[in-house]
């Protein structure tokens, strides 16, 4: 089970690291997005800030997962990104969750495995 869990962590990390440069090196027109999704993603890139940060988070979190360091931090950074990936897939891609749902499932599973690290975040009072 230990190797399975580690394999999932590395696999998620590799997917994130490979996906991070897509927006920088691939034209949005070449991604085959529906028009309303294309408009949204283009607007996010046109801010010259938001998608750059998202892609940096994907890259850093992916590397942390691959090298098995600061995993709770990586998962904490990654969760808002994953929620938005799933949301965009549901709203703009008609529920095409072919990659988003497994990625979210693996992220949630890894959070479950590291739940002890997250318990202090869930205290009502500090």
PDB file of N, CA and C in Angstrom, residues 1 8 11 13-14 19 28 44 54 61 63-64 88 98 100 103 108 118 124:
ATOM      1  N   UNK A   1       0.825  -1.193   0.000  1.00  0.00           N
ATOM      2  CA  UNK A   1       0.000   0.000   0.000  1.00  0.00           C
ATOM      3  C   UNK A   1       0.870   1.258   0.000  1.00  0.00           C
ATOM      4  N   UNK A   8       0.761   7.157  -6.517  1.00  0.00           N
ATOM      5  CA  UNK A   8      -0.279   8.157  -6.786  1.00  0.00           C
ATOM      6  C   UNK A   8       0.263   9.567  -6.621  1.00  0.00           C
ATOM      7  N   UNK A  11       2.495  10.289  -9.580  1.00  0.00           N
ATOM      8  CA  UNK A  11       1.693  10.431 -10.788  1.00  0.00           C
ATOM      9  C   UNK A  11       0.984  11.783 -10.832  1.00  0.00           C
ATOM     10  N   UNK A  13       1.914  14.457  -9.259  1.00  0.00           N
ATOM     11  CA  UNK A  13       2.979  15.449  -9.427  1.00  0.00           C
ATOM     12  C   UNK A  13       3.436  15.565 -10.871  1.00  0.00           C
ATOM     13  N   UNK A  14       3.584  14.443 -11.541  1.00  0.00           N
ATOM     14  CA  UNK A  14       4.025  14.453 -12.942  1.00  0.00           C
ATOM     15  C   UNK A  14       2.972  15.122 -13.825  1.00  0.00           C
ATOM     16  N   UNK A  19       1.540  19.735 -16.999  1.00  0.00           N
ATOM     17  CA  UNK A  19       0.469  20.660 -17.367  1.00  0.00           C
ATOM     18  C   UNK A  19       0.869  22.118 -17.143  1.00  0.00           C
ATOM     19  N   UNK A  28      -3.806  29.167 -26.901  1.00  0.00           N
ATOM     20  CA  UNK A  28      -5.127  28.766 -26.410  1.00  0.00           C
ATOM     21  C   UNK A  28      -6.016  28.268 -27.551  1.00  0.00           C
ATOM     22  N   UNK A  44      -8.397  35.209 -18.171  1.00  0.00           N
ATOM     23  CA  UNK A  44      -7.525  34.936 -17.024  1.00  0.00           C
ATOM     24  C   UNK A  44      -6.056  35.104 -17.395  1.00  0.00           C
ATOM     25  N   UNK A  54      -1.310  30.516 -10.986  1.00  0.00           N
ATOM     26  CA  UNK A  54      -1.895  29.169 -10.970  1.00  0.00           C
ATOM     27  C   UNK A  54      -0.896  28.165 -11.536  1.00  0.00           C
ATOM     28  N   UNK A  61       3.788  22.676  -6.606  1.00  0.00           N
ATOM     29  CA  UNK A  61       3.103  21.590  -5.902  1.00  0.00           C
ATOM     30  C   UNK A  61       3.443  20.248  -6.530  1.00  0.00           C
ATOM     31  N   UNK A  63       6.216  19.400  -8.121  1.00  0.00           N
ATOM     32  CA  UNK A  63       7.588  19.040  -7.748  1.00  0.00           C
ATOM     33  C   UNK A  63       7.670  18.590  -6.290  1.00  0.00           C
ATOM     34  N   UNK A  64       6.942  19.270  -5.415  1.00  0.00           N
ATOM     35  CA  UNK A  64       6.936  18.863  -4.005  1.00  0.00           C
ATOM     36  C   UNK A  64       6.366  17.457  -3.850  1.00  0.00           C
ATOM     37  N   UNK A  88     -14.498  24.461 -13.719  1.00  0.00           N
ATOM     38  CA  UNK A  88     -14.456  24.849 -15.135  1.00  0.00           C
ATOM     39  C   UNK A  88     -14.871  23.680 -16.009  1.00  0.00           C
ATOM     40  N   UNK A  98     -12.799  13.955 -17.523  1.00  0.00           N
ATOM     41  CA  UNK A  98     -11.924  12.816 -17.766  1.00  0.00           C
ATOM     42  C   UNK A  98     -10.622  12.890 -16.983  1.00  0.00           C
ATOM     43  N   UNK A 100     -10.033  15.793 -14.716  1.00  0.00           N
ATOM     44  CA  UNK A 100     -10.263  16.579 -13.510  1.00  0.00           C
ATOM     45  C   UNK A 100     -10.727  15.724 -12.336  1.00  0.00           C
ATOM     46  N   UNK A 103      -7.943  13.515 -10.865  1.00  0.00           N
ATOM     47  CA  UNK A 103      -6.965  14.366 -10.176  1.00  0.00           C
ATOM     48  C   UNK A 103      -7.518  14.844  -8.833  1.00  0.00           C
ATOM     49  N   UNK A 108      -7.772  14.481  -2.921  1.00  0.00           N
ATOM     50  CA  UNK A 108      -8.539  14.248  -1.691  1.00  0.00           C
ATOM     51  C   UNK A 108      -8.031  13.021  -0.938  1.00  0.00           C
ATOM     52  N   UNK A 118      -3.366  18.172   8.842  1.00  0.00           N
ATOM     53  CA  UNK A 118      -4.399  19.177   8.618  1.00  0.00           C
ATOM     54  C   UNK A 118      -5.283  19.418   9.836  1.00  0.00           C
ATOM     55  N   UNK A 124     -11.544  24.937  16.057  1.00  0.00           N
ATOM     56  CA  UNK A 124     -12.452  26.080  16.095  1.00  0.00           C
ATOM     57  C   UNK A 124     -11.764  27.326  16.663  1.00  0.00           C
TER      58      UNK A 124
END
